[in-house]
mmCIF file of C-alpha atoms in Angstrom:
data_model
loop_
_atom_site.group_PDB
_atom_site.id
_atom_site.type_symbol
_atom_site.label_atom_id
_atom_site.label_comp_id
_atom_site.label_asym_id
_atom_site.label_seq_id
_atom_site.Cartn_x
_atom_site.Cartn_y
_atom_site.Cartn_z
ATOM 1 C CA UNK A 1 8.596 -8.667 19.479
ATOM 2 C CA UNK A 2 7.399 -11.122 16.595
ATOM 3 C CA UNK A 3 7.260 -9.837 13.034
ATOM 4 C CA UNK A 4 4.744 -11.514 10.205
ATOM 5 C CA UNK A 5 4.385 -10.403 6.679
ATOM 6 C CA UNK A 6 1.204 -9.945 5.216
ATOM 7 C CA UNK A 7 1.183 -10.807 1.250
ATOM 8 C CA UNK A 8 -1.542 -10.167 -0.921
ATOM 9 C CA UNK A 9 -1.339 -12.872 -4.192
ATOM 10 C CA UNK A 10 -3.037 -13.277 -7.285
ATOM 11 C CA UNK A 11 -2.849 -17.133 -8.889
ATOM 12 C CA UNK A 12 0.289 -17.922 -6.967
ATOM 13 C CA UNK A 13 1.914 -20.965 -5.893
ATOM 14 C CA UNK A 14 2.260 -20.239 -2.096
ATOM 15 C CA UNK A 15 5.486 -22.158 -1.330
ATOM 16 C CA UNK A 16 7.212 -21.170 -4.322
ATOM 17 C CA UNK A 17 6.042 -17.434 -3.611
ATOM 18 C CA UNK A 18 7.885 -17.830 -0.071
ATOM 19 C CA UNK A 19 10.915 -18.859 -1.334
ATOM 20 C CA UNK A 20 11.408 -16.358 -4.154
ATOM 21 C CA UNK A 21 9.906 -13.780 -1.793
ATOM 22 C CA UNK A 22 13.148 -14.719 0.411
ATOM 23 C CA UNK A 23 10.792 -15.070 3.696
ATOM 24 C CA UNK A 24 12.747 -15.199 7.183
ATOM 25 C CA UNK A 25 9.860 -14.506 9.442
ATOM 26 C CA UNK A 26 6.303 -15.552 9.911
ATOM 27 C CA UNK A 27 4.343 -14.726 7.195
ATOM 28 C CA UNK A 28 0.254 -15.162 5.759
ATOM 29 C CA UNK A 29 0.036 -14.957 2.059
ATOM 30 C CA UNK A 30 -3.801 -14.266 0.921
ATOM 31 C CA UNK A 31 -3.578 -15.604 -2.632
ATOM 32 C CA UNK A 32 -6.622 -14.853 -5.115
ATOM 33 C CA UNK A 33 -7.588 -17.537 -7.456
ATOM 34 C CA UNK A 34 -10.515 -19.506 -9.014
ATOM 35 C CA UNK A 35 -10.648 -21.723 -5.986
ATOM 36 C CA UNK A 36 -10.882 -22.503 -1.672
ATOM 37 C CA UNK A 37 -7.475 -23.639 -0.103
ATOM 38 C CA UNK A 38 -5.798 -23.722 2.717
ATOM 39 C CA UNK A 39 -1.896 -24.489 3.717
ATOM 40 C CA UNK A 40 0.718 -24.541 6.185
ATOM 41 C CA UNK A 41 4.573 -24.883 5.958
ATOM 42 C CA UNK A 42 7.782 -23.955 7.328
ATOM 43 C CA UNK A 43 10.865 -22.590 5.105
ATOM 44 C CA UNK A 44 12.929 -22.711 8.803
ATOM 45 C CA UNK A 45 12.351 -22.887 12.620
ATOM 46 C CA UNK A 46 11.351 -18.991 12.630
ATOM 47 C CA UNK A 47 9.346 -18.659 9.159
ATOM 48 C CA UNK A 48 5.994 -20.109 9.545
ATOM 49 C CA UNK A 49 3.729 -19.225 6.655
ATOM 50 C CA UNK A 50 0.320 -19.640 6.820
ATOM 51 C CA UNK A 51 -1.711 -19.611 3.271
ATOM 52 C CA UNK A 52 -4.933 -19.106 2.227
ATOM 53 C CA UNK A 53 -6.646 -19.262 -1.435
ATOM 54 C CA UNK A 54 -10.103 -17.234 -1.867
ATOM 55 C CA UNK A 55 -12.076 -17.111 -4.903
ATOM 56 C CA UNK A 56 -11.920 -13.199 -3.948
ATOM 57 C CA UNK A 57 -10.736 -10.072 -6.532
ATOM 58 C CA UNK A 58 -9.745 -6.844 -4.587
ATOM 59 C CA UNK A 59 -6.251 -5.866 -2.696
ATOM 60 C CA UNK A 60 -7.898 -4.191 -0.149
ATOM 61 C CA UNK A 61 -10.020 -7.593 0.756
ATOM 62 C CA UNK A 62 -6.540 -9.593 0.664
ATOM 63 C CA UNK A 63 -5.062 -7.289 2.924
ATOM 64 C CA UNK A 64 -7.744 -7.063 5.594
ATOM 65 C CA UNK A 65 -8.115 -10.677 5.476
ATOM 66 C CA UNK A 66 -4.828 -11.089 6.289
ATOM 67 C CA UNK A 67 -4.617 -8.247 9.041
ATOM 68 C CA UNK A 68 -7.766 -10.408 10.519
ATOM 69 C CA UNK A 69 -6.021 -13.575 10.716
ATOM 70 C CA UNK A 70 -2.612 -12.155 11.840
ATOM 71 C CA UNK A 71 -0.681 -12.854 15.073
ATOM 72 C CA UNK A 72 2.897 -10.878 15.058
ATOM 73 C CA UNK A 73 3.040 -7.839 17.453
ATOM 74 C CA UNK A 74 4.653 -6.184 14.289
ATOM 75 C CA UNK A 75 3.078 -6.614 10.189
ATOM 76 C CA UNK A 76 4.646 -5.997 7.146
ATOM 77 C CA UNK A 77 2.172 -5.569 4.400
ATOM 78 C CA UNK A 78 4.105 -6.812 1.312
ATOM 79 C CA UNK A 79 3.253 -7.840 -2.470
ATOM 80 C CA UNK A 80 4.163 -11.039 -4.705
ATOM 81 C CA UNK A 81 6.533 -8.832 -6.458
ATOM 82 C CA UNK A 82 8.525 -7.738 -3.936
ATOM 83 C CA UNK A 83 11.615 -9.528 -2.400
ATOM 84 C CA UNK A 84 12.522 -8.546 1.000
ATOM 85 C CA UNK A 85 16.437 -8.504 1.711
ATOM 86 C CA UNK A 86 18.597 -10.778 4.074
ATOM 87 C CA UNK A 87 17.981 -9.087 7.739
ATOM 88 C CA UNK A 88 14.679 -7.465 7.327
ATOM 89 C CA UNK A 89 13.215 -9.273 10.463
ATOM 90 C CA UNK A 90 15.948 -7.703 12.418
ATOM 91 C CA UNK A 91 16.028 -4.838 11.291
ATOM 92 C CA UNK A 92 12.471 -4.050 11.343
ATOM 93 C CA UNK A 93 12.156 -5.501 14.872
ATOM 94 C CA UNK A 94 15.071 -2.956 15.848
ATOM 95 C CA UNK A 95 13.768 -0.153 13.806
ATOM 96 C CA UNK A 96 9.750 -0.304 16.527
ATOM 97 C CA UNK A 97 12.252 -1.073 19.714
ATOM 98 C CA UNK A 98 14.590 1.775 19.031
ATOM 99 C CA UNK A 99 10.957 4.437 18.674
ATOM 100 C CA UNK A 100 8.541 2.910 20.972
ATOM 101 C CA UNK A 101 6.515 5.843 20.299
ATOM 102 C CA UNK A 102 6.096 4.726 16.543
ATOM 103 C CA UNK A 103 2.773 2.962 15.867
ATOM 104 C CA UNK A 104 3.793 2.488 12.323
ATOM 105 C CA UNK A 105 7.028 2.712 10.393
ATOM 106 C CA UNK A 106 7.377 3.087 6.395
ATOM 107 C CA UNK A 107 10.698 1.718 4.892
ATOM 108 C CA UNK A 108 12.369 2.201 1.895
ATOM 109 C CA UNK A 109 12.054 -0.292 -0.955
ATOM 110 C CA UNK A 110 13.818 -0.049 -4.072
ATOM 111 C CA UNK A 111 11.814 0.252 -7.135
ATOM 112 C CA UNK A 112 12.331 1.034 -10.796
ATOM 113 C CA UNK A 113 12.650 4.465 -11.454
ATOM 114 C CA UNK A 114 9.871 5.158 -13.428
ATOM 115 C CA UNK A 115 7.534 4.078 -10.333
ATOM 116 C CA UNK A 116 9.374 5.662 -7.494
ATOM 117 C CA UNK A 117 7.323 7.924 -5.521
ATOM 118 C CA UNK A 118 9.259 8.529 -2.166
ATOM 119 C CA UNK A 119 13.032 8.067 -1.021
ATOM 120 C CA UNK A 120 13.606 8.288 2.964
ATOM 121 C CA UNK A 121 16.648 9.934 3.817
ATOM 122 C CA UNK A 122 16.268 10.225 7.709
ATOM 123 C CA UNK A 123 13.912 8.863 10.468
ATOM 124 C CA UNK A 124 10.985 11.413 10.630
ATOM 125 C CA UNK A 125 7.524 12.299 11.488
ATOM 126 C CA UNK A 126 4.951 11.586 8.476
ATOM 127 C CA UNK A 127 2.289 14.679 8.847
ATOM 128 C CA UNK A 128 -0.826 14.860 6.550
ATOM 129 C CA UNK A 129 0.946 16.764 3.680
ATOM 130 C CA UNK A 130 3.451 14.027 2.970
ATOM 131 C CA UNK A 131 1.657 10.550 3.767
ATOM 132 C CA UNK A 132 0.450 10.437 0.244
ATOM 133 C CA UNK A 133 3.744 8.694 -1.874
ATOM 134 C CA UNK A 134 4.024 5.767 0.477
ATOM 135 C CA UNK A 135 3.198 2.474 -1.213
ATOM 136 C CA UNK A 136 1.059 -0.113 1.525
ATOM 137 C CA UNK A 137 4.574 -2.286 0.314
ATOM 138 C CA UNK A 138 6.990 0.166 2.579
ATOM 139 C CA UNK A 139 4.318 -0.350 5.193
ATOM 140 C CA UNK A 140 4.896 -1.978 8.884
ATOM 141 C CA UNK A 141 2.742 -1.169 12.277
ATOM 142 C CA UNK A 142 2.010 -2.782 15.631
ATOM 143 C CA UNK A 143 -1.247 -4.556 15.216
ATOM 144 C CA UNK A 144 -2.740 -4.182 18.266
ATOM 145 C CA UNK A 145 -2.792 -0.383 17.676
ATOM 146 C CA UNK A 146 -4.165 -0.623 13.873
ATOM 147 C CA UNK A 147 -7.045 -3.519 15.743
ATOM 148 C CA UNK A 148 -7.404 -1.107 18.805
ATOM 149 C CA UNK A 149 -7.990 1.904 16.034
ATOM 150 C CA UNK A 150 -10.106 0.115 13.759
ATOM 151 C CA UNK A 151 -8.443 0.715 10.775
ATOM 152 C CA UNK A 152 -8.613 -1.286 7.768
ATOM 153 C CA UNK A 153 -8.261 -1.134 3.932
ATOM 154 C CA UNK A 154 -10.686 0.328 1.403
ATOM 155 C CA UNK A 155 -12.368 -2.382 -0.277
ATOM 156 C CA UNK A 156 -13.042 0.417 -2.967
ATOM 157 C CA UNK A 157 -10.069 1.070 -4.166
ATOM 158 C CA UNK A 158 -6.618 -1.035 -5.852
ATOM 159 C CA UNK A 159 -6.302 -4.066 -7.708
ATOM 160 C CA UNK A 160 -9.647 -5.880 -8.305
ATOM 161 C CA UNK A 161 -11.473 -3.151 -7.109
ATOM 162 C CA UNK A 162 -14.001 -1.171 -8.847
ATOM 163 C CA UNK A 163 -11.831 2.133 -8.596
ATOM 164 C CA UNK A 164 -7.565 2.400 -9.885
ATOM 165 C CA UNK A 165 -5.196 2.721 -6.965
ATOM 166 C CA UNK A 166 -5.340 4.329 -3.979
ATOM 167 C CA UNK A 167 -5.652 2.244 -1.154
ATOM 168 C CA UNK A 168 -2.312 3.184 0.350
ATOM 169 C CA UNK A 169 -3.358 6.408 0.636
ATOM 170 C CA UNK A 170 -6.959 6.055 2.452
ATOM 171 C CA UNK A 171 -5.113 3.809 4.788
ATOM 172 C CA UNK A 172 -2.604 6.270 5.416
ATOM 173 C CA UNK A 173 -5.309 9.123 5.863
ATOM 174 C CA UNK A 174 -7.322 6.260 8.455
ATOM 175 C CA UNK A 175 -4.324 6.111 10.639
ATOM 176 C CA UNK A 176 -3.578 9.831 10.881
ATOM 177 C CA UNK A 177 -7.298 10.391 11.746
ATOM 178 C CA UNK A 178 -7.346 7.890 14.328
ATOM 179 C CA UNK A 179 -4.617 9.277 15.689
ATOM 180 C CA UNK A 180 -1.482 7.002 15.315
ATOM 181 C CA UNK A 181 1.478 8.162 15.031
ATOM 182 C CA UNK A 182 3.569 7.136 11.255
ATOM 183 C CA UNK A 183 6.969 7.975 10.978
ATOM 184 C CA UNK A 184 9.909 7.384 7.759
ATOM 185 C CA UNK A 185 12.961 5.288 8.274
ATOM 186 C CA UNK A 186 15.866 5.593 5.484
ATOM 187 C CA UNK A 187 16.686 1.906 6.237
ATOM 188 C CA UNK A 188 15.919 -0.216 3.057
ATOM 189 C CA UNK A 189 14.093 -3.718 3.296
ATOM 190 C CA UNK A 190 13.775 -5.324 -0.187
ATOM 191 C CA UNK A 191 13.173 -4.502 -3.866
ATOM 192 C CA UNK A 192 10.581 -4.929 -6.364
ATOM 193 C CA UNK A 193 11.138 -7.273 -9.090
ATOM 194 C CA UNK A 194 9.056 -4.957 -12.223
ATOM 195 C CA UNK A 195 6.188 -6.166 -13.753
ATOM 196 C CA UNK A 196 3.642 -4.385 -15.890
ATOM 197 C CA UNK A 197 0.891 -2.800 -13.909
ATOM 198 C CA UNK A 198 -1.824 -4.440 -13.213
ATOM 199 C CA UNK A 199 -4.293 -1.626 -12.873
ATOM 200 C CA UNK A 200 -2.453 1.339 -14.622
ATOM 201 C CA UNK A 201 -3.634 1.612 -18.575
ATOM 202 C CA UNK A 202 -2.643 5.362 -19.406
ATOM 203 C CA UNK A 203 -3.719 8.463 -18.483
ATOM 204 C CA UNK A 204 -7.487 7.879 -19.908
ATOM 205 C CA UNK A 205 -10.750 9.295 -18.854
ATOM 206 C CA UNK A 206 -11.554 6.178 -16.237
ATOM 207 C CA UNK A 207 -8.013 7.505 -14.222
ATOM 208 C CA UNK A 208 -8.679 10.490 -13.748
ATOM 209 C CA UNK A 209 -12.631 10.109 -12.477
ATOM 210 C CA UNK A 210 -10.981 7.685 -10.515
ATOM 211 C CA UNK A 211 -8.292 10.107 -8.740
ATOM 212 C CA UNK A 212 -11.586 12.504 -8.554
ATOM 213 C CA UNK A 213 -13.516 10.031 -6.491
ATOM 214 C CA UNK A 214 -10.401 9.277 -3.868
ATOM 215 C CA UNK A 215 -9.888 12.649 -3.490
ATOM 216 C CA UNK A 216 -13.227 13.023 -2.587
ATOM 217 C CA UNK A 217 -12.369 10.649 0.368
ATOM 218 C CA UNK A 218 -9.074 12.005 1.007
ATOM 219 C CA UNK A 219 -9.426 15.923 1.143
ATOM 220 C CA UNK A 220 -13.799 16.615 1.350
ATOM 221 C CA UNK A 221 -15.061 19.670 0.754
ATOM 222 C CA UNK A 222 -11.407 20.618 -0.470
ATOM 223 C CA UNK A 223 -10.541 18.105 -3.216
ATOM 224 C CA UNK A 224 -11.492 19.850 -6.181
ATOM 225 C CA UNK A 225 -8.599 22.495 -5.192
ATOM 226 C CA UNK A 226 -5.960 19.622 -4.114
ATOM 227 C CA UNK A 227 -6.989 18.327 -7.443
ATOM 228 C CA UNK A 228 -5.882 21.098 -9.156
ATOM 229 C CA UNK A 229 -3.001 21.534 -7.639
ATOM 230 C CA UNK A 230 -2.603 17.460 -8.819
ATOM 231 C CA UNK A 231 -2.926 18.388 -12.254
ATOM 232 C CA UNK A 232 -0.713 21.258 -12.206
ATOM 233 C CA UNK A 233 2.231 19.552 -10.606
ATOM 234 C CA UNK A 234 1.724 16.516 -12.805
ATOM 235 C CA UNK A 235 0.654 18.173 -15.914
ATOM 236 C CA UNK A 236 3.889 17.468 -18.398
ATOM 237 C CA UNK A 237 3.663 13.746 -18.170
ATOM 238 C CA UNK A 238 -0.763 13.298 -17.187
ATOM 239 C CA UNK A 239 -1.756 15.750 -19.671
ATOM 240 C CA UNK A 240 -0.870 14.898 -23.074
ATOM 241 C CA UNK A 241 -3.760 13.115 -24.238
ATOM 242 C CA UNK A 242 -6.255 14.498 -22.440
ATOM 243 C CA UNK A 243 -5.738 18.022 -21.671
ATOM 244 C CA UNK A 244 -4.880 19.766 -18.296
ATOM 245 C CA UNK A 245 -8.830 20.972 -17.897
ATOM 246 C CA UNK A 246 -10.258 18.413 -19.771
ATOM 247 C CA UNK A 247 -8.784 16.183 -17.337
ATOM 248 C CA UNK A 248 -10.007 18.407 -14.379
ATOM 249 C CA UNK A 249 -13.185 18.223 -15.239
ATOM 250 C CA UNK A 250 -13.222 14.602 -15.375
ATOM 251 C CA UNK A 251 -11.864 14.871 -12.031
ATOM 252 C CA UNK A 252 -14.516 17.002 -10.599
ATOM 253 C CA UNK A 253 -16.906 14.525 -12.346
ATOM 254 C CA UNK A 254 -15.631 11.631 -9.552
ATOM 255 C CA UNK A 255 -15.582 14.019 -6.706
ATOM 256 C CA UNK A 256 -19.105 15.088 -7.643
ATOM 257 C CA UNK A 257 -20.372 11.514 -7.875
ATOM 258 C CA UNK A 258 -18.257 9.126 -5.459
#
């Protein structure tokens, strides 16, 4: 099987990006600027990158455009900030021959601490109660089964998009719906090299309408309760400014008016 990365770029140089990015397979970086460009180069006889510049704004567009353009049997959706370790090709390659049942894997990739949200200890199943931590980053699937499902990225939601983050999520949800099977693996790919959000801002009123209006497409008629539940589990660190039903109000505010 073939493997290709999928970056999404904001105002990057594409051949530097490959380099730092430590690229030993295919790869199509979508980079967002000001302008229209296309490239091709090779770092080595088995990583072909293919680059493209839009005058675009949104992750979620980056990604699909991407997705539409790729070739591998396998994609790794990956970010300019994250540096993918000696082997990954291999490994990942390995990881879909070794489960053919898998239609999409989710890896580990070290992060700093204060924006971990998942650590996979074993190879497992990924059932709708758990799919929510995994960053689009840890992300790799067979493409003819995300093409033959039909499922793409919000372009609502992420970066550049008129709503905070969230995209990982919905595409998550998309897959389980269209029934593809996601499973964990505790093998580690790369690290992220920490940068200030470009999205995050605090805990303000415009986050948490946000998180109202994806949980309106994540949970329906039942996100007002998984949104309390949100609030209470997160509550110590969310709720300091804006208090616990203050902020669950806003909430119900986004799920009210998507």
């Amino acid at each position: 099987m073939t493997l290709q990365v999928l970056v999404a770029a904001v105002k990057q140089n594409a051949r530097k990006l490959a380099v730092k990015m430590n690229l030993e397979s295919d790869a199509i970086i979508i980079n967002q600027d000001d302008y229209f460009n296309y490239d091709e180069f090779s770092l080595s006889d088995s990583a072909k990158v293919k680059s493209f510049t839009f005058a675009e704004r949104g992750v979620g567009l980056s990604r699909n455009n991407a997705l539409l353009r790729a070739s591998g049997d396998i994609v790794l959706f990956s970010d300019e900030d994250i540096i993918l370790g000696s082997g990954y090709h291999e490994a990942i390659v390995n990881e879909f021959n070794d489960h053919p049942k898998a239609d999409l894997i989710l890896f580990n990739v070290s992060v700093d601490e204060r924006r971990a949200t998942y650590h996979n200890s074993q190879f497992k199943r990924v059932r709708w109660y758990n799919y929510g931590r995994y960053p689009t980053y840890s992300v790799a699937a067979r493409r003819g089964r995300l093409h033959s499902a039909g499922v793409t990225f919000s372009l609502l939601f992420g970066g550049g998009a008129p709503y905070s983050n969230g995209e990982d999520s919905l595409f998550l949800h998309d897959c389980l719906k269209k029934g593809l099977k996601i499973y964990c693996s505790p093998l580690s790919i790369g690290c992220e090299e920490y940068r200030e959000s470009t999205w995050f801002s605090g805990y303000n009123e415009k986050f948490f309408r946000d998180r109202g209006v994806l949980y309106y497409y994540l949970y329906g008629c039942m996100a007002k309760v998984f949104a309390l539940r949100f609030l209470f589990s997160k509550k110590r660190v969310m709720c300091r400014e804006i208090k616990l039903w203050e902020a669950y109000d806003l909430m119900k505010q986004g799920i009210s008016n998507p």
